[in-house]
PDB file of C-alpha atoms in Angstrom:
ATOM      1  CA  MET A   1     111.415 112.717  99.299  1.00 65.00           C
ATOM      2  CA  THR A   2     110.515 109.354  97.818  1.00 91.00           C
ATOM      3  CA  ARG A   3     108.177 107.147  99.837  1.00 97.00           C
ATOM      4  CA  PRO A   4     109.974 104.316 101.699  1.00 98.00           C
ATOM      5  CA  PHE A   5     108.228 100.941 101.509  1.00 98.00           C
ATOM      6  CA  ILE A   6     108.659  97.372 102.658  1.00 98.00           C
ATOM      7  CA  ILE A   7     106.971  94.838 100.384  1.00 98.00           C
ATOM      8  CA  ASP A   8     106.068  91.594 102.144  1.00 98.00           C
ATOM      9  CA  CYS A   9     105.771  88.660  99.730  1.00 97.00           C
ATOM     10  CA  ASP A  10     104.906  85.004  99.322  1.00 97.00           C
ATOM     11  CA  THR A  11     106.488  85.475  95.958  1.00 97.00           C
ATOM     12  CA  ALA A  12     104.329  84.339  93.037  1.00 97.00           C
ATOM     13  CA  GLU A  13     103.571  86.173  89.787  1.00 97.00           C
ATOM     14  CA  ASP A  14     101.443  88.987  91.239  1.00 97.00           C
ATOM     15  CA  ASP A  15     103.981  89.707  93.993  1.00 98.00           C
ATOM     16  CA  ILE A  16     106.712  90.075  91.372  1.00 98.00           C
ATOM     17  CA  MET A  17     104.671  92.461  89.255  1.00 98.00           C
ATOM     18  CA  SER A  18     103.773  94.454  92.375  1.00 98.00           C
ATOM     19  CA  LEU A  19     107.464  94.925  93.148  1.00 98.00           C
ATOM     20  CA  PHE A  20     108.031  96.097  89.584  1.00 98.00           C
ATOM     21  CA  MET A  21     105.128  98.555  89.783  1.00 98.00           C
ATOM     22  CA  LEU A  22     106.501 100.115  92.971  1.00 98.00           C
ATOM     23  CA  LEU A  23     109.838 100.638  91.270  1.00 97.00           C
ATOM     24  CA  ARG A  24     108.254 101.923  88.055  1.00 97.00           C
ATOM     25  CA  TYR A  25     106.409 104.613  90.011  1.00 97.00           C
ATOM     26  CA  GLY A  26     109.448 105.793  91.952  1.00 96.00           C
ATOM     27  CA  ILE A  27     108.732 104.155  95.308  1.00 97.00           C
ATOM     28  CA  SER A  28     111.854 103.518  97.395  1.00 97.00           C
ATOM     29  CA  VAL A  29     111.652  99.808  98.208  1.00 98.00           C
ATOM     30  CA  GLU A  30     113.845  99.488 101.293  1.00 98.00           C
ATOM     31  CA  GLY A  31     113.388  95.776 101.742  1.00 98.00           C
ATOM     32  CA  ILE A  32     111.565  92.690 100.512  1.00 98.00           C
ATOM     33  CA  THR A  33     110.425  90.423 103.335  1.00 98.00           C
ATOM     34  CA  ILE A  34     109.410  86.835 102.616  1.00 98.00           C
ATOM     35  CA  VAL A  35     106.742  84.907 104.491  1.00 98.00           C
ATOM     36  CA  GLU A  36     105.028  81.521 104.262  1.00 98.00           C
ATOM     37  CA  GLY A  37     102.285  81.280 101.668  1.00 97.00           C
ATOM     38  CA  ASN A  38     101.727  80.459  98.015  1.00 96.00           C
ATOM     39  CA  ILE A  39     104.546  78.004  97.329  1.00 97.00           C
ATOM     40  CA  SER A  40     107.539  76.477  99.110  1.00 97.00           C
ATOM     41  CA  PHE A  41     109.357  79.063 101.204  1.00 98.00           C
ATOM     42  CA  ASP A  42     112.750  78.562  99.542  1.00 97.00           C
ATOM     43  CA  GLN A  43     111.192  79.045  96.114  1.00 98.00           C
ATOM     44  CA  GLU A  44     109.529  82.252  97.301  1.00 98.00           C
ATOM     45  CA  VAL A  45     112.982  83.558  98.257  1.00 98.00           C
ATOM     46  CA  ASN A  46     114.462  82.404  94.942  1.00 98.00           C
ATOM     47  CA  ASN A  47     111.650  84.082  92.988  1.00 98.00           C
ATOM     48  CA  ALA A  48     112.254  87.422  94.698  1.00 98.00           C
ATOM     49  CA  LEU A  49     115.986  87.309  93.962  1.00 98.00           C
ATOM     50  CA  TRP A  50     115.400  86.118  90.387  1.00 98.00           C
ATOM     51  CA  ALA A  51     112.913  88.941  89.798  1.00 98.00           C
ATOM     52  CA  LEU A  52     115.442  91.502  91.043  1.00 98.00           C
ATOM     53  CA  GLU A  53     118.034  90.099  88.651  1.00 98.00           C
ATOM     54  CA  PHE A  54     115.541  90.299  85.796  1.00 97.00           C
ATOM     55  CA  ILE A  55     114.927  93.988  86.446  1.00 96.00           C
ATOM     56  CA  GLY A  56     118.538  94.805  87.303  1.00 96.00           C
ATOM     57  CA  LYS A  57     118.000  95.968  90.895  1.00 96.00           C
ATOM     58  CA  GLU A  58     119.687  95.095  94.171  1.00 96.00           C
ATOM     59  CA  ILE A  59     117.282  95.347  97.113  1.00 98.00           C
ATOM     60  CA  PRO A  60     117.757  93.399 100.355  1.00 98.00           C
ATOM     61  CA  VAL A  61     115.632  90.249 100.557  1.00 98.00           C
ATOM     62  CA  TYR A  62     114.921  89.217 104.135  1.00 98.00           C
ATOM     63  CA  PRO A  63     113.596  85.685 104.758  1.00 98.00           C
ATOM     64  CA  GLY A  64     111.032  85.655 107.542  1.00 98.00           C
ATOM     65  CA  SER A  65     108.542  83.287 109.083  1.00 98.00           C
ATOM     66  CA  GLN A  66     108.174  79.922 107.395  1.00 98.00           C
ATOM     67  CA  ARG A  67     104.932  79.037 109.186  1.00 98.00           C
ATOM     68  CA  PRO A  68     101.895  80.719 110.786  1.00 98.00           C
ATOM     69  CA  LEU A  69     101.964  81.759 114.454  1.00 98.00           C
ATOM     70  CA  VAL A  70      99.777  78.860 115.609  1.00 97.00           C
ATOM     71  CA  LYS A  71      98.001  76.978 112.864  1.00 97.00           C
ATOM     72  CA  ASN A  72      98.895  74.631 110.060  1.00 96.00           C
ATOM     73  CA  TYR A  73      98.417  75.790 106.481  1.00 97.00           C
ATOM     74  CA  ARG A  74      98.925  74.616 102.925  1.00 97.00           C
ATOM     75  CA  THR A  75     100.602  76.046  99.863  1.00 97.00           C
ATOM     76  CA  VAL A  76      98.672  76.520  96.613  1.00 97.00           C
ATOM     77  CA  GLU A  77     100.869  75.393  93.735  1.00 96.00           C
ATOM     78  CA  ASN A  78      97.667  74.321  91.984  1.00 95.00           C
ATOM     79  CA  VAL A  79      96.833  78.034  91.651  1.00 95.00           C
ATOM     80  CA  HIS A  80     100.250  79.460  90.803  1.00 97.00           C
ATOM     81  CA  GLY A  81     102.180  76.485  89.436  1.00 95.00           C
ATOM     82  CA  LYS A  82     105.106  74.621  90.987  1.00 95.00           C
ATOM     83  CA  GLY A  83     107.340  77.646  90.618  1.00 97.00           C
ATOM     84  CA  GLY A  84     104.801  80.314  91.523  1.00 96.00           C
ATOM     85  CA  ILE A  85     105.076  81.714  87.995  1.00 96.00           C
ATOM     86  CA  GLY A  86     103.672  78.606  86.379  1.00 95.00           C
ATOM     87  CA  ASP A  87     105.483  75.296  86.515  1.00 95.00           C
ATOM     88  CA  LYS A  88     108.886  76.796  85.628  1.00 94.00           C
ATOM     89  CA  VAL A  89     111.182  76.691  88.680  1.00 96.00           C
ATOM     90  CA  VAL A  90     113.770  79.487  88.670  1.00 96.00           C
ATOM     91  CA  LYS A  91     116.858  80.359  90.698  1.00 96.00           C
ATOM     92  CA  PRO A  92     118.905  83.545  90.920  1.00 96.00           C
ATOM     93  CA  SER A  93     122.326  83.425  89.294  1.00 96.00           C
ATOM     94  CA  LYS A  94     124.138  85.899  91.595  1.00 97.00           C
ATOM     95  CA  LEU A  95     121.993  87.568  94.232  1.00 97.00           C
ATOM     96  CA  LYS A  96     121.626  86.059  97.694  1.00 97.00           C
ATOM     97  CA  ALA A  97     119.194  86.657 100.525  1.00 98.00           C
ATOM     98  CA  SER A  98     120.212  88.586 103.617  1.00 98.00           C
ATOM     99  CA  ASN A  99     121.130  86.733 106.791  1.00 97.00           C
ATOM    100  CA  LYS A 100     118.975  89.178 108.742  1.00 98.00           C
ATOM    101  CA  HIS A 101     115.529  87.897 109.691  1.00 98.00           C
ATOM    102  CA  ALA A 102     112.580  89.778 108.236  1.00 98.00           C
ATOM    103  CA  VAL A 103     111.227  90.627 111.702  1.00 98.00           C
ATOM    104  CA  ASP A 104     114.452  92.393 112.678  1.00 98.00           C
ATOM    105  CA  ALA A 105     114.616  94.145 109.309  1.00 98.00           C
ATOM    106  CA  ILE A 106     111.055  95.451 109.723  1.00 98.00           C
ATOM    107  CA  ILE A 107     111.823  96.851 113.179  1.00 98.00           C
ATOM    108  CA  GLU A 108     115.102  98.446 112.024  1.00 98.00           C
ATOM    109  CA  LEU A 109     113.529 100.023 108.940  1.00 98.00           C
ATOM    110  CA  ALA A 110     110.597 101.303 111.005  1.00 98.00           C
ATOM    111  CA  ASP A 111     113.114 102.990 113.322  1.00 98.00           C
ATOM    112  CA  ARG A 112     115.066 104.445 110.399  1.00 97.00           C
ATOM    113  CA  TYR A 113     111.964 105.801 108.646  1.00 97.00           C
ATOM    114  CA  ALA A 114     109.773 106.421 111.689  1.00 97.00           C
ATOM    115  CA  GLY A 115     106.478 107.989 110.671  1.00 97.00           C
ATOM    116  CA  GLU A 116     107.256 107.554 106.963  1.00 98.00           C
ATOM    117  CA  LEU A 117     107.622 103.820 106.316  1.00 98.00           C
ATOM    118  CA  GLU A 118     104.742 102.113 104.507  1.00 98.00           C
ATOM    119  CA  PHE A 119     104.180  98.353 104.553  1.00 98.00           C
ATOM    120  CA  LEU A 120     102.701  96.570 101.543  1.00 98.00           C
ATOM    121  CA  ALA A 121     101.325  93.282 102.867  1.00 98.00           C
ATOM    122  CA  ILE A 122     100.381  91.175  99.849  1.00 98.00           C
ATOM    123  CA  SER A 123     100.827  87.977 101.824  1.00 98.00           C
ATOM    124  CA  PRO A 124      99.941  86.425 105.186  1.00 98.00           C
ATOM    125  CA  LEU A 125     100.598  88.858 108.051  1.00 98.00           C
ATOM    126  CA  THR A 126     102.930  86.660 110.123  1.00 98.00           C
ATOM    127  CA  ASN A 127     106.106  88.747 109.675  1.00 98.00           C
ATOM    128  CA  LEU A 128     104.403  92.007 110.566  1.00 98.00           C
ATOM    129  CA  ALA A 129     102.613  90.473 113.559  1.00 98.00           C
ATOM    130  CA  LEU A 130     105.854  89.019 114.935  1.00 98.00           C
ATOM    131  CA  ALA A 131     107.597  92.370 114.497  1.00 98.00           C
ATOM    132  CA  TYR A 132     104.753  94.174 116.262  1.00 98.00           C
ATOM    133  CA  LEU A 133     104.700  91.649 119.110  1.00 98.00           C
ATOM    134  CA  LYS A 134     108.444  92.213 119.539  1.00 98.00           C
ATOM    135  CA  ASP A 135     108.154  96.013 119.359  1.00 97.00           C
ATOM    136  CA  LYS A 136     104.734  97.561 119.986  1.00 97.00           C
ATOM    137  CA  SER A 137     106.056 101.013 118.965  1.00 96.00           C
ATOM    138  CA  LEU A 138     105.759  99.790 115.366  1.00 97.00           C
ATOM    139  CA  ALA A 139     102.122 100.894 115.457  1.00 97.00           C
ATOM    140  CA  ASP A 140     103.305 104.511 115.697  1.00 96.00           C
ATOM    141  CA  LYS A 141     106.326 104.227 113.425  1.00 98.00           C
ATOM    142  CA  ILE A 142     104.705 102.594 110.380  1.00 98.00           C
ATOM    143  CA  LYS A 143     102.736 105.228 108.507  1.00 98.00           C
ATOM    144  CA  LYS A 144     100.371 102.929 106.613  1.00 98.00           C
ATOM    145  CA  VAL A 145      99.785  99.226 106.056  1.00 98.00           C
ATOM    146  CA  TRP A 146      98.248  98.175 102.732  1.00 98.00           C
ATOM    147  CA  ILE A 147      96.698  94.712 103.022  1.00 98.00           C
ATOM    148  CA  MET A 148      95.660  92.410 100.227  1.00 98.00           C
ATOM    149  CA  GLY A 149      93.394  90.117 102.145  1.00 98.00           C
ATOM    150  CA  GLY A 150      90.007  89.171 103.410  1.00 98.00           C
ATOM    151  CA  THR A 151      86.561  89.381 101.901  1.00 98.00           C
ATOM    152  CA  ILE A 152      83.809  91.980 102.041  1.00 98.00           C
ATOM    153  CA  TYR A 153      80.852  89.745 101.295  1.00 96.00           C
ATOM    154  CA  GLY A 154      82.215  86.435 102.554  1.00 94.00           C
ATOM    155  CA  ARG A 155      83.086  84.959  99.158  1.00 95.00           C
ATOM    156  CA  GLY A 156      86.491  83.362  99.617  1.00 96.00           C
ATOM    157  CA  ASN A 157      89.037  81.519  97.526  1.00 96.00           C
ATOM    158  CA  ILE A 158      90.582  78.991  99.928  1.00 97.00           C
ATOM    159  CA  THR A 159      87.309  78.241 101.746  1.00 97.00           C
ATOM    160  CA  PRO A 160      83.797  79.362 100.808  1.00 96.00           C
ATOM    161  CA  VAL A 161      84.161  82.378 103.142  1.00 97.00           C
ATOM    162  CA  ALA A 162      87.897  83.056 103.583  1.00 98.00           C
ATOM    163  CA  GLU A 163      90.593  84.622 101.427  1.00 98.00           C
ATOM    164  CA  TYR A 164      93.942  82.801 101.370  1.00 98.00           C
ATOM    165  CA  ASN A 165      96.290  85.376 102.957  1.00 98.00           C
ATOM    166  CA  ILE A 166      94.113  85.851 106.038  1.00 98.00           C
ATOM    167  CA  TRP A 167      93.219  82.135 106.217  1.00 98.00           C
ATOM    168  CA  VAL A 168      96.893  81.101 106.311  1.00 98.00           C
ATOM    169  CA  ASP A 169      97.519  82.999 109.548  1.00 98.00           C
ATOM    170  CA  PRO A 170      94.301  84.382 111.039  1.00 98.00           C
ATOM    171  CA  ASP A 171      95.981  84.768 114.430  1.00 98.00           C
ATOM    172  CA  ALA A 172      98.581  87.135 112.933  1.00 98.00           C
ATOM    173  CA  ALA A 173      95.815  89.007 111.127  1.00 98.00           C
ATOM    174  CA  LYS A 174      93.901  89.390 114.401  1.00 98.00           C
ATOM    175  CA  VAL A 175      97.006  90.880 116.017  1.00 98.00           C
ATOM    176  CA  ILE A 176      97.483  93.415 113.225  1.00 98.00           C
ATOM    177  CA  PHE A 177      93.820  94.346 112.864  1.00 98.00           C
ATOM    178  CA  SER A 178      93.722  95.202 116.581  1.00 97.00           C
ATOM    179  CA  SER A 179      97.132  96.938 116.648  1.00 97.00           C
ATOM    180  CA  GLY A 180      95.990 100.497 115.962  1.00 96.00           C
ATOM    181  CA  MET A 181      98.019 100.724 112.747  1.00 98.00           C
ATOM    182  CA  GLU A 182      96.564 102.656 109.806  1.00 98.00           C
ATOM    183  CA  LEU A 183      95.199  99.776 107.714  1.00 98.00           C
ATOM    184  CA  THR A 184      93.698  99.666 104.234  1.00 98.00           C
ATOM    185  CA  MET A 185      92.161  96.356 103.137  1.00 98.00           C
ATOM    186  CA  VAL A 186      91.720  95.315  99.519  1.00 98.00           C
ATOM    187  CA  ALA A 187      89.517  92.237  99.557  1.00 98.00           C
ATOM    188  CA  TRP A 188      89.478  89.185  97.310  1.00 97.00           C
ATOM    189  CA  ASP A 189      85.817  89.483  96.354  1.00 94.00           C
ATOM    190  CA  LEU A 190      86.443  93.112  95.366  1.00 97.00           C
ATOM    191  CA  ILE A 191      89.298  92.368  92.973  1.00 97.00           C
ATOM    192  CA  THR A 192      87.411  89.552  91.236  1.00 96.00           C
ATOM    193  CA  ASN A 193      85.281  92.273  89.625  1.00 96.00           C
ATOM    194  CA  TYR A 194      88.323  93.696  87.809  1.00 97.00           C
ATOM    195  CA  THR A 195      89.978  90.825  85.944  1.00 97.00           C
ATOM    196  CA  ILE A 196      92.070  91.123  82.786  1.00 97.00           C
ATOM    197  CA  ASN A 197      89.638  90.279  79.998  1.00 96.00           C
ATOM    198  CA  ASP A 198      90.495  88.765  76.613  1.00 96.00           C
ATOM    199  CA  GLU A 199      90.771  92.153  74.902  1.00 96.00           C
ATOM    200  CA  GLU A 200      93.192  93.467  77.537  1.00 97.00           C
ATOM    201  CA  TRP A 201      95.183  90.220  77.490  1.00 97.00           C
ATOM    202  CA  ASP A 202      95.515  90.458  73.721  1.00 96.00           C
ATOM    203  CA  LYS A 203      96.597  94.101  73.955  1.00 97.00           C
ATOM    204  CA  ILE A 204      99.338  93.140  76.418  1.00 97.00           C
ATOM    205  CA  LYS A 205     100.432  90.379  74.039  1.00 95.00           C
ATOM    206  CA  SER A 206     100.651  92.889  71.197  1.00 96.00           C
ATOM    207  CA  MET A 207     102.812  95.365  73.166  1.00 95.00           C
ATOM    208  CA  ASN A 208     105.916  93.296  72.388  1.00 93.00           C
ATOM    209  CA  THR A 209     108.064  94.719  75.156  1.00 97.00           C
ATOM    210  CA  LYS A 210     110.364  92.659  77.338  1.00 96.00           C
ATOM    211  CA  LEU A 211     108.065  93.214  80.314  1.00 97.00           C
ATOM    212  CA  SER A 212     104.828  92.473  78.441  1.00 97.00           C
ATOM    213  CA  SER A 213     106.290  89.171  77.226  1.00 97.00           C
ATOM    214  CA  PHE A 214     107.432  88.445  80.781  1.00 97.00           C
ATOM    215  CA  TYR A 215     103.904  89.201  82.016  1.00 97.00           C
ATOM    216  CA  ILE A 216     102.259  86.798  79.550  1.00 97.00           C
ATOM    217  CA  ASP A 217     104.766  84.105  80.477  1.00 96.00           C
ATOM    218  CA  ILE A 218     104.336  84.292  84.244  1.00 97.00           C
ATOM    219  CA  TYR A 219     100.549  84.827  84.312  1.00 97.00           C
ATOM    220  CA  THR A 220      99.388  82.164  81.828  1.00 97.00           C
ATOM    221  CA  HIS A 221      99.086  79.402  84.448  1.00 97.00           C
ATOM    222  CA  TYR A 222      97.249  81.668  86.897  1.00 97.00           C
ATOM    223  CA  ARG A 223      94.941  82.947  84.167  1.00 97.00           C
ATOM    224  CA  ASN A 224      93.998  79.435  83.107  1.00 96.00           C
ATOM    225  CA  TYR A 225      93.317  78.428  86.717  1.00 96.00           C
ATOM    226  CA  ALA A 226      91.205  81.525  87.400  1.00 96.00           C
ATOM    227  CA  MET A 227      89.097  81.055  84.284  1.00 95.00           C
ATOM    228  CA  THR A 228      88.584  77.294  84.580  1.00 95.00           C
ATOM    229  CA  LYS A 229      88.443  76.714  88.347  1.00 93.00           C
ATOM    230  CA  GLN A 230      87.377  80.069  89.806  1.00 91.00           C
ATOM    231  CA  LYS A 231      84.777  80.956  87.162  1.00 90.00           C
ATOM    232  CA  MET A 232      86.387  84.287  86.303  1.00 93.00           C
ATOM    233  CA  LYS A 233      86.500  86.054  82.954  1.00 94.00           C
ATOM    234  CA  GLY A 234      90.255  86.601  83.128  1.00 96.00           C
ATOM    235  CA  ASN A 235      93.192  86.651  85.500  1.00 96.00           C
ATOM    236  CA  PRO A 236      92.737  88.692  88.689  1.00 97.00           C
ATOM    237  CA  HIS A 237      95.303  91.071  90.162  1.00 98.00           C
ATOM    238  CA  PRO A 238      94.827  90.991  93.939  1.00 97.00           C
ATOM    239  CA  ASP A 239      98.351  92.095  94.823  1.00 98.00           C
ATOM    240  CA  LEU A 240      98.800  94.469  91.910  1.00 98.00           C
ATOM    241  CA  ILE A 241      95.499  96.308  92.499  1.00 98.00           C
ATOM    242  CA  THR A 242      96.484  96.692  96.165  1.00 98.00           C
ATOM    243  CA  THR A 243      99.842  98.062  95.030  1.00 98.00           C
ATOM    244  CA  ALA A 244      98.226 100.493  92.580  1.00 98.00           C
ATOM    245  CA  ILE A 245      95.992 101.812  95.386  1.00 98.00           C
ATOM    246  CA  ALA A 246      99.020 102.202  97.666  1.00 98.00           C
ATOM    247  CA  ILE A 247     100.809 104.206  94.965  1.00 98.00           C
ATOM    248  CA  ASP A 248      97.815 106.314  93.942  1.00 97.00           C
ATOM    249  CA  GLY A 249      94.896 106.480  96.362  1.00 97.00           C
ATOM    250  CA  SER A 250      92.574 107.771  93.635  1.00 97.00           C
ATOM    251  CA  VAL A 251      92.536 104.252  92.137  1.00 98.00           C
ATOM    252  CA  ALA A 252      90.159 103.427  95.009  1.00 98.00           C
ATOM    253  CA  THR A 253      86.897 105.240  94.292  1.00 98.00           C
ATOM    254  CA  LYS A 254      84.868 104.037  97.288  1.00 98.00           C
ATOM    255  CA  VAL A 255      86.453 103.483 100.696  1.00 98.00           C
ATOM    256  CA  GLU A 256      84.685 103.135 104.042  1.00 98.00           C
ATOM    257  CA  LYS A 257      86.291 103.166 107.498  1.00 98.00           C
ATOM    258  CA  GLN A 258      84.751 100.250 109.361  1.00 98.00           C
ATOM    259  CA  TYR A 259      85.409  97.912 112.248  1.00 98.00           C
ATOM    260  CA  VAL A 260      86.791  94.591 111.030  1.00 98.00           C
ATOM    261  CA  ASP A 261      87.595  91.547 113.162  1.00 98.00           C
ATOM    262  CA  ILE A 262      89.153  88.217 112.203  1.00 98.00           C
ATOM    263  CA  GLU A 263      87.650  84.780 112.808  1.00 97.00           C
ATOM    264  CA  ASN A 264      90.629  82.779 114.074  1.00 97.00           C
ATOM    265  CA  CYS A 265      88.909  79.599 115.201  1.00 96.00           C
ATOM    266  CA  GLU A 266      89.849  76.285 113.600  1.00 95.00           C
ATOM    267  CA  CYS A 267      86.366  75.984 112.126  1.00 96.00           C
ATOM    268  CA  LEU A 268      84.283  76.485 108.986  1.00 97.00           C
ATOM    269  CA  THR A 269      84.834  80.253 109.117  1.00 97.00           C
ATOM    270  CA  ARG A 270      88.592  80.278 109.861  1.00 98.00           C
ATOM    271  CA  GLY A 271      90.140  83.401 108.346  1.00 97.00           C
ATOM    272  CA  MET A 272      86.880  85.199 107.653  1.00 98.00           C
ATOM    273  CA  THR A 273      87.021  88.998 107.871  1.00 98.00           C
ATOM    274  CA  VAL A 274      83.922  90.076 109.772  1.00 98.00           C
ATOM    275  CA  ILE A 275      82.951  93.646 108.862  1.00 98.00           C
ATOM    276  CA  ASP A 276      80.594  95.428 111.239  1.00 97.00           C
ATOM    277  CA  TYR A 277      78.993  97.388 108.420  1.00 94.00           C
ATOM    278  CA  LEU A 278      76.039  98.505 110.562  1.00 94.00           C
ATOM    279  CA  GLY A 279      78.087  99.506 113.602  1.00 94.00           C
ATOM    280  CA  ILE A 280      76.271  96.935 115.737  1.00 97.00           C
ATOM    281  CA  TRP A 281      79.259  96.405 118.056  1.00 97.00           C
ATOM    282  CA  ASN A 282      79.787 100.157 118.602  1.00 96.00           C
ATOM    283  CA  LYS A 283      83.533  99.734 118.182  1.00 97.00           C
ATOM    284  CA  GLU A 284      85.904 102.298 116.738  1.00 97.00           C
ATOM    285  CA  PRO A 285      86.451 101.659 112.993  1.00 98.00           C
ATOM    286  CA  ASN A 286      89.928 100.221 112.468  1.00 98.00           C
ATOM    287  CA  VAL A 287      90.221  99.510 108.727  1.00 98.00           C
ATOM    288  CA  ASN A 288      89.796 101.463 105.518  1.00 98.00           C
ATOM    289  CA  VAL A 289      87.834  98.966 103.429  1.00 98.00           C
ATOM    290  CA  VAL A 290      88.012  99.464  99.651  1.00 98.00           C
ATOM    291  CA  TYR A 291      84.657  98.841  97.967  1.00 98.00           C
ATOM    292  CA  GLU A 292      85.221 100.060  94.386  1.00 98.00           C
ATOM    293  CA  ILE A 293      88.127 100.958  92.133  1.00 98.00           C
ATOM    294  CA  ASN A 294      88.618 102.841  88.890  1.00 98.00           C
ATOM    295  CA  LYS A 295      89.538  99.984  86.580  1.00 97.00           C
ATOM    296  CA  GLU A 296      90.552 102.304  83.734  1.00 97.00           C
ATOM    297  CA  LYS A 297      93.102 104.010  85.990  1.00 98.00           C
ATOM    298  CA  PHE A 298      94.441 100.655  87.177  1.00 98.00           C
ATOM    299  CA  ILE A 299      94.728  99.305  83.631  1.00 97.00           C
ATOM    300  CA  SER A 300      96.497 102.489  82.574  1.00 97.00           C
ATOM    301  CA  MET A 301      99.042 101.954  85.359  1.00 98.00           C
ATOM    302  CA  LEU A 302      99.507  98.332  84.275  1.00 98.00           C
ATOM    303  CA  TYR A 303     100.067  99.297  80.630  1.00 98.00           C
ATOM    304  CA  ASN A 304     102.502 101.993  81.755  1.00 97.00           C
ATOM    305  CA  LEU A 305     104.433  99.411  83.766  1.00 98.00           C
ATOM    306  CA  LEU A 306     104.554  96.944  80.882  1.00 98.00           C
ATOM    307  CA  SER A 307     105.811  99.618  78.477  1.00 96.00           C
ATOM    308  CA  TRP A 308     108.760 100.385  80.793  1.00 95.00           C
ATOM    309  CA  PHE A 309     111.221  98.267  78.795  1.00 95.00           C
TER     310      PHE A 309
END
């Protein structure tokens, strides 16, 4: 049986490529849920539908929450471009979003695939938190939640200590991190160690497939931002590395089960993931925290994806 997944997106370039990787590796994507985040909400929906048209797939797209549970937030077009794939703004030509709200879709799919459904959260956790608050049995029905979010060492990207997805809705993150779900966290300051360097970028350019050309097109803005503003040696793949780990757990070479709490104050440390790495609080570990990955295995999966067509 193929593995049923929901992919929860604030659809920019890395979300799109994550969707494609799931499909490339035979994952059954049962729904795409959209949440507030990277760019304007309507453009996030359009990007998901446009990406499905590009790859020739019809998967339900469920619009969800357009704001955090409590707090205000801001989009980050400076990072991803006006359209989330650079400054190009796209629209689907045929496909339309579902009228069903993402929260209801999550609950229905969790019922349908109880004990089997996996949730790929490469976005703020608002949709999942709202679904859980509506139906607490979700904690037993969802098999695993894969989270791109947080930091291990407190080196953030939206504030000095917070990663964007958790910062956007720390109250939702606090709900999910205390829900009892099986959580795996792939942190921002982990993935910054595994950027696409110039040699790998040039290799992708030379592949000359439809997908490799698509990749270069949608990542150029993000790559330039990462290298000039974030002091990286290439473009990072926060969502895509999380997706690769969800597909193949051996991509993660060091994982520790630890207690993690979320700082949800409106303060300097809003959105910080606080890891009790010494067990000082004597609380039951609640998160599988990824500390190292096998970059060669990840890059191999990326090249395999880009050679698809």
